[in-house]
Coordinates of C-alpha atoms in Angstrom, one line a residue:
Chain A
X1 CA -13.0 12.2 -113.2
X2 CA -14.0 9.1 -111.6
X3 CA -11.5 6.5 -110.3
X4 CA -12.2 4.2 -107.6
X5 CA -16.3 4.0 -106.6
X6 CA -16.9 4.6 -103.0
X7 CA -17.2 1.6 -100.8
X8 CA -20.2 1.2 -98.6
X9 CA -20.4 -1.7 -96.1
X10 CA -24.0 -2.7 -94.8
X11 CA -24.1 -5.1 -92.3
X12 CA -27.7 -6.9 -92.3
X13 CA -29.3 -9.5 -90.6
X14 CA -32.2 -12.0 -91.0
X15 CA -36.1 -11.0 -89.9
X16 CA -37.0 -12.0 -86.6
X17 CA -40.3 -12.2 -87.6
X18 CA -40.4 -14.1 -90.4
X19 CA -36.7 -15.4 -90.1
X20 CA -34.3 -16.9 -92.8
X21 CA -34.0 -16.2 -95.9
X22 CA -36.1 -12.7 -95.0
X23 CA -34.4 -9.5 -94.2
X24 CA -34.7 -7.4 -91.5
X25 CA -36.9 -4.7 -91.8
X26 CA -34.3 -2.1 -90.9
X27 CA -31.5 -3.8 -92.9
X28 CA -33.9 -3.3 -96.1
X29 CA -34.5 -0.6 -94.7
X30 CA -31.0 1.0 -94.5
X31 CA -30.5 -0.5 -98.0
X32 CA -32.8 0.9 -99.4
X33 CA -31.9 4.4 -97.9
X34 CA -28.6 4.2 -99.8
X35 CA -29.8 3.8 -102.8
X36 CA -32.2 6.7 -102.5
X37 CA -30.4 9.3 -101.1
X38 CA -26.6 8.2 -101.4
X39 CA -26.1 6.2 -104.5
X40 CA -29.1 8.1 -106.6
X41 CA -28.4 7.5 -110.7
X42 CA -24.5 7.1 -110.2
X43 CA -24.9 3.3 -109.7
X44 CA -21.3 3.5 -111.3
X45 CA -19.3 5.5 -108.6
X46 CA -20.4 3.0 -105.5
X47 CA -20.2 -0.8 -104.2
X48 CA -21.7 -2.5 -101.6
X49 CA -20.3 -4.7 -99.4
X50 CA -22.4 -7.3 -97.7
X51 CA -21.9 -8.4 -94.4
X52 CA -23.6 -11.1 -92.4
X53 CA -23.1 -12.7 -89.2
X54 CA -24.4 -15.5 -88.1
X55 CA -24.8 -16.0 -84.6
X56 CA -24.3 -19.6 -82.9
X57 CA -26.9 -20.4 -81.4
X58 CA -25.7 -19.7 -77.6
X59 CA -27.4 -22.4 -75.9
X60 CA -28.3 -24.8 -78.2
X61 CA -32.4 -24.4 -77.8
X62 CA -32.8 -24.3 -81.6
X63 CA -31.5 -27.9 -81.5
X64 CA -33.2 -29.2 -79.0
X65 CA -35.4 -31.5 -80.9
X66 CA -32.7 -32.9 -82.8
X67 CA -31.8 -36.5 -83.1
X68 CA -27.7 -37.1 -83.7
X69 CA -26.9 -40.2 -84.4
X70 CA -23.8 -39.3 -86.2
X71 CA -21.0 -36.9 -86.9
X72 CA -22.4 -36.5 -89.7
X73 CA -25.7 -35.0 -88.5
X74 CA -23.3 -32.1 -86.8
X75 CA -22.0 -31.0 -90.4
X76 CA -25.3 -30.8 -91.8
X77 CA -26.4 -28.7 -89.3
X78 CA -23.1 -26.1 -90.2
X79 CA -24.1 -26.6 -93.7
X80 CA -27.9 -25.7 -93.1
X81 CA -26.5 -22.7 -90.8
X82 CA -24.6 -21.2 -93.5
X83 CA -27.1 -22.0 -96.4
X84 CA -29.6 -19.7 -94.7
X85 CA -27.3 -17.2 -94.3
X86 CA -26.4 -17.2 -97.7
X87 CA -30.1 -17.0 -98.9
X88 CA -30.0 -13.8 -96.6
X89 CA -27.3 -12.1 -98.8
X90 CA -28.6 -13.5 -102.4
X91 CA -31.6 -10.9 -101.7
X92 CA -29.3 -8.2 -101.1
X93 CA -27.0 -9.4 -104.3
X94 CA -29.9 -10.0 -106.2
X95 CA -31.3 -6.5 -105.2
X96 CA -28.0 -5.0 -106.8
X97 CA -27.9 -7.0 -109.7
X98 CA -31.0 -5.6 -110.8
X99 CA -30.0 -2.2 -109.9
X100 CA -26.4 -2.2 -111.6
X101 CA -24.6 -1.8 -108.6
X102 CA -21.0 -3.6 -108.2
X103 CA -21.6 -5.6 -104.6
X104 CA -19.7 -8.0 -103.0
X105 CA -21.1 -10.3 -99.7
X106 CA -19.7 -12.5 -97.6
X107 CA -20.5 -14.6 -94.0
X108 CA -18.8 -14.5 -90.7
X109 CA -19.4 -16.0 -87.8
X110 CA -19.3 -14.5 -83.9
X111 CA -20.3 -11.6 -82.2
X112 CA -22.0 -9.1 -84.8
X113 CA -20.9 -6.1 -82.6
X114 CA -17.2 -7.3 -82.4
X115 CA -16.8 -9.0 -86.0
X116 CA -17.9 -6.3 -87.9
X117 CA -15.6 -3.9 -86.1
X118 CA -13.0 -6.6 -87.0
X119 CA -14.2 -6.3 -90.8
X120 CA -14.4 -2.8 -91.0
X121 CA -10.1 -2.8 -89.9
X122 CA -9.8 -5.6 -92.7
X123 CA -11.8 -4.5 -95.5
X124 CA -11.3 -0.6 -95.2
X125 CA -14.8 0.9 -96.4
X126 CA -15.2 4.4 -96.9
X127 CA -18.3 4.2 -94.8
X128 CA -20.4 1.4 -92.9
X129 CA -24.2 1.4 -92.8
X130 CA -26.3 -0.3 -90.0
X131 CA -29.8 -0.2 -89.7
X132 CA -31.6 0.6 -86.3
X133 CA -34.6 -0.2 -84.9
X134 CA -34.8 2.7 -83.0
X135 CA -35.5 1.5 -79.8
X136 CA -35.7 3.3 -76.9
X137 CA -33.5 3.8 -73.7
X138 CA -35.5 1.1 -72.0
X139 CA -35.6 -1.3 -74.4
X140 CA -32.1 -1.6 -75.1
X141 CA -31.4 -2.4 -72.0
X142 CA -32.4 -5.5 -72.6
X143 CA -31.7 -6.1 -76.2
X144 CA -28.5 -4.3 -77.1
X145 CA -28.0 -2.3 -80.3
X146 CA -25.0 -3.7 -82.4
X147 CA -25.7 -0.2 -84.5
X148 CA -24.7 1.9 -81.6
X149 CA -21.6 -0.5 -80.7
X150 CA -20.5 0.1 -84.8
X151 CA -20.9 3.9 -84.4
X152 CA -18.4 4.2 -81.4
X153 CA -16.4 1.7 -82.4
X154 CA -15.7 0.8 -86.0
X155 CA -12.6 2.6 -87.2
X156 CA -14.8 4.2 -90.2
X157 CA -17.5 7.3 -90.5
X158 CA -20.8 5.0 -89.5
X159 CA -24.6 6.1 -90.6
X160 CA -27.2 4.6 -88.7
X161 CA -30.2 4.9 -90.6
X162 CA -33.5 4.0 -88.6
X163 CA -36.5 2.1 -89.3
X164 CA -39.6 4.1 -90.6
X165 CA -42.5 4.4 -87.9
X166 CA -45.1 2.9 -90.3
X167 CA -42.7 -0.3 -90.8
X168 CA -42.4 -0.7 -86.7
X169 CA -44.2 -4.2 -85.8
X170 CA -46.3 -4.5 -82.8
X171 CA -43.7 -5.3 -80.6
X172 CA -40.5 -3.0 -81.4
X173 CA -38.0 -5.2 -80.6
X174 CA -39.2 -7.3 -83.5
X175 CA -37.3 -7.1 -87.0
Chain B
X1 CA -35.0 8.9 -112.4
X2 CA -33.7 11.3 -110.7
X3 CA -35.8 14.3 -108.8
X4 CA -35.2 16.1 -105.6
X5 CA -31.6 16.4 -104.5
X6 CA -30.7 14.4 -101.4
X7 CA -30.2 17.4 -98.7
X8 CA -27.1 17.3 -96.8
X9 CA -26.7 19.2 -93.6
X10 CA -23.1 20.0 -92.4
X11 CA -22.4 22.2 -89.5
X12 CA -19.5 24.2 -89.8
X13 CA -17.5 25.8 -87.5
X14 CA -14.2 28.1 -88.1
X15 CA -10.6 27.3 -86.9
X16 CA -9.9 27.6 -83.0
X17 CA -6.3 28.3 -84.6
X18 CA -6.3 30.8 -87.5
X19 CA -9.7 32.4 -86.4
X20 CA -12.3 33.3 -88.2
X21 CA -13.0 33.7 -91.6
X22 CA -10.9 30.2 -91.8
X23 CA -13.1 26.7 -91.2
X24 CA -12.1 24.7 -88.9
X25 CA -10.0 21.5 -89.8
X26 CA -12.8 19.1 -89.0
X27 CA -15.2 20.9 -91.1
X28 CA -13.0 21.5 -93.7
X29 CA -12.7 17.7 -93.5
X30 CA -16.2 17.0 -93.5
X31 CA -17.0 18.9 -96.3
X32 CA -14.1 17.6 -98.5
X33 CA -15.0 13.8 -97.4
X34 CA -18.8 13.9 -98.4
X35 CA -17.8 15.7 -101.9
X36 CA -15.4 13.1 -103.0
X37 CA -17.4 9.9 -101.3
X38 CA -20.8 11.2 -101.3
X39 CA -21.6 13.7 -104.0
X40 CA -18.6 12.3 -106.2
X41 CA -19.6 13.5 -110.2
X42 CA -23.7 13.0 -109.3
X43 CA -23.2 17.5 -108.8
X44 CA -27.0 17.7 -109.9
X45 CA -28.0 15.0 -106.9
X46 CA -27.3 16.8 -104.0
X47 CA -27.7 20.1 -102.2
X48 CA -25.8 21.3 -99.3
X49 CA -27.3 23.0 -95.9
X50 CA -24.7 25.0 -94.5
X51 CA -25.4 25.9 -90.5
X52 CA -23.0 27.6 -88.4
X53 CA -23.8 28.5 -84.8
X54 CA -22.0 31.3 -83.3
X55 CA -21.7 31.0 -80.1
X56 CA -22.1 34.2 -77.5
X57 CA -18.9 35.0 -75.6
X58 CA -20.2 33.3 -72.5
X59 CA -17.9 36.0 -70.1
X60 CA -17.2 38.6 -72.7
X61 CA -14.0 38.2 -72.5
X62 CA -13.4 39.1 -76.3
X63 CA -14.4 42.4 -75.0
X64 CA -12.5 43.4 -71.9
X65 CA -10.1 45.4 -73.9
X66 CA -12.9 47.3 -75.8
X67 CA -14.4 51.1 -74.8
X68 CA -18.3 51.1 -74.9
X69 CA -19.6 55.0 -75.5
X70 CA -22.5 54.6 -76.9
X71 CA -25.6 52.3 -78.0
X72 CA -24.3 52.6 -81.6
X73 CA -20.7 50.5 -80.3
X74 CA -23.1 47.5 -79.3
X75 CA -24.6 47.0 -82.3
X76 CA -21.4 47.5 -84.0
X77 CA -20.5 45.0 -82.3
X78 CA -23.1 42.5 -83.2
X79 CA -22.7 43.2 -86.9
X80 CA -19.0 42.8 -86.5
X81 CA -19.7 38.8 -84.6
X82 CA -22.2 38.2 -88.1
X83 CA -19.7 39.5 -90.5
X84 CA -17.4 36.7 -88.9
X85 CA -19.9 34.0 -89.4
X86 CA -20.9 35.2 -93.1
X87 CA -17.6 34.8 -93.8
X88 CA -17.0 31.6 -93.0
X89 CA -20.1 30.6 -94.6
X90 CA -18.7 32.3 -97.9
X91 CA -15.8 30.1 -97.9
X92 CA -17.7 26.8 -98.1
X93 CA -20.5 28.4 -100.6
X94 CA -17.6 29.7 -103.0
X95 CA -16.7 25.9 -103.0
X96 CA -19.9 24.7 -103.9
X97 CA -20.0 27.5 -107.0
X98 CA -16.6 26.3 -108.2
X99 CA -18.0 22.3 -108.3
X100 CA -21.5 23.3 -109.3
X101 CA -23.3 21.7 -106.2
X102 CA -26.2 23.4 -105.5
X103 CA -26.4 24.6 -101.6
X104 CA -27.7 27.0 -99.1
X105 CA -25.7 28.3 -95.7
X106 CA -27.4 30.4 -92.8
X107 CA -26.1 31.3 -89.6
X108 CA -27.9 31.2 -85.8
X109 CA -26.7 31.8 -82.6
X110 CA -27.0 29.7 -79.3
X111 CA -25.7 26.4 -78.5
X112 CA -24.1 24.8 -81.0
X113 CA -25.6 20.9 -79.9
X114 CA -28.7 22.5 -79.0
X115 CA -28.7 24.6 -82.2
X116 CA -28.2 22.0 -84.8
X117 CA -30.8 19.5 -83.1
X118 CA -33.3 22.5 -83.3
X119 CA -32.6 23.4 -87.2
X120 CA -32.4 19.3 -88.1
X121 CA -36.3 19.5 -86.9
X122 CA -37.0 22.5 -89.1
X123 CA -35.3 22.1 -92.2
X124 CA -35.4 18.5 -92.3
X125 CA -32.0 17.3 -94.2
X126 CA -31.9 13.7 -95.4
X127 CA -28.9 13.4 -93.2
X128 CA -26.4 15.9 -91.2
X129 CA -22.9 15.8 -91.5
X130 CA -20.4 16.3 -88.6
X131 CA -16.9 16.8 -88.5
X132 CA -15.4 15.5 -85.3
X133 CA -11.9 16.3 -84.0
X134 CA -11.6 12.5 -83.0
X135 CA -11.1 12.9 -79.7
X136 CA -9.9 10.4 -76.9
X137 CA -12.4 9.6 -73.5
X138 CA -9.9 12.2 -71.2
X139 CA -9.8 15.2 -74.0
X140 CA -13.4 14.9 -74.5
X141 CA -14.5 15.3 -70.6
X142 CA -13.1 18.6 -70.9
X143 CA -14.0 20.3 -74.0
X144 CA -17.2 18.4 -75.0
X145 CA -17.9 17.0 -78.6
X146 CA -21.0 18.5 -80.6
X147 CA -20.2 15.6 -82.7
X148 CA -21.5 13.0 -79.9
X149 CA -24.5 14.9 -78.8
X150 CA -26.0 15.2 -82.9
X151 CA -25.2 11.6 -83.3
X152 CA -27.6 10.8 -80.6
X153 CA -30.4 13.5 -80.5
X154 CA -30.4 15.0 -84.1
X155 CA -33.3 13.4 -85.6
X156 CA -32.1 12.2 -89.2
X157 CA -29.2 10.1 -89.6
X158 CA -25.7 11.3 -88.7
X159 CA -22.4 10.4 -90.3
X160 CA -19.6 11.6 -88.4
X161 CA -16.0 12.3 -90.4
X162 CA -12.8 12.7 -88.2
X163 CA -10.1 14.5 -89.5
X164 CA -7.2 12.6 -91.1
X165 CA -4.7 12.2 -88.7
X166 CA -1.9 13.6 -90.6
X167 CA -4.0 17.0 -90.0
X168 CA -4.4 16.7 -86.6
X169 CA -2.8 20.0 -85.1
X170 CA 0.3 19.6 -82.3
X171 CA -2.9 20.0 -79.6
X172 CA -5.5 17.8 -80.6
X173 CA -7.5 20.1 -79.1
X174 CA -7.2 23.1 -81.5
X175 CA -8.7 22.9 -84.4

């Protein structure tokens, strides 16, 4: 009866609390959503597909204290870039692995709002899943939501699934 | 592992073209979408909430035509505008007795956006499915999208399901 398994795409991102290799309270949070109330017992019928973006550093101010002495020193700083990213998605793959999920994950870099609207054109999931962290009208303002960019944009059914109260830190704007 | 079926909520509407009993395409769509991607074989998993809102003749228009003589012709009436709706309602819960998906379908009256926020509150699905005619920015202005409005106010997560565009009727608009 069952052919192809369903294709979910979750796009995550790193704490902002606690930072690399940590996950975001509502990308664990959406995660773990799924595999409650979507994927259930029938780890068979679905896969995940991991997205992460990194984002460059727009000014520079995490490198401020950096000596460069030589081209060199540039690369590493790619290499260190991506590495932390990667730890990122070995939680998620790790997470699946365990469960007996198929999953697949992979790194871009850019604009989170705008390359995973690219992705979702390229990789054709059946649905995408962003986490939220519920902020309020005021808030975003200043912040931006890249889950309420994905629902009107990406060419895919979206489901935004939001942080739990009792998992909000302090200050919401915090992940 | 397994013990309370994950609740979906879909809100169903019939056909602006073939009338009631007849779903509309969107719904149809929505329904169809979250069986084969969702629910897949897991049958025993998940339960559906069925909601349709029929929506009062604002101008009573339907009724121009018609000769009131007594009380008795009103409530006629009324019984005639439920029978509608139950029908409709039939449709998708004959569906779910053919797959073996457990569900449950009730009608209200009101404002559909209004409506469907209210009964999200009360019954308290794990998420609520929408079908969504897929509307462009100009189309929408004029006829409105309940779609739009439970994505942003219902208070569980929403996943939106367009209808394939090979279905989409000569006006866009119908449905």
């Amino acid at each position: 009866m069952e052919e192809e398994p369903t294709r979910i795409m979750l796009a995550v991102n790193q704490s902002t609390i606690k930072g690399y290799p940590h996950p975001s309270i509502s990308s664990k949070r959406a995660f773990e959503w799924t595999l409650q109330k979507i994927v259930r017992s029938n780890t068979s019928g679905f896969k995940f597909l991991f997205l992460h973006v990194l984002v460059p550093d727009e000014d520079g101010f995490d490198e401020v204290d950096s000596i460069f002495a030589s081209p060199d020193d540039f690369k590493e700083l790619k290499k260190r870039d991506n590495a932390r990213g990667l730890h990122l998605l070995e939680y998620f793959v790790n997470r699946c692995h365990e469960i007996g999920v198929a999953c697949e994950a992979w790194l871009k870099k850019g604009d989170p709002t705008e390359v995973i609207c690219l992705e979702v054109k390229r990789v054709l999931p059946d649905f995408l899943v962003v986490g939220s962290r519920g902020l309020g009208p005021f808030k975003k303002v200043f912040v931006g939501t890249v889950s309420e960019f994905c629902a009107k944009h990406a060419e895919c059914p979206v489901i935004t699934i939001k942080r739990r109260e009792d998992e909000t830190p302090d200050d919401p704007v915090d992940d």
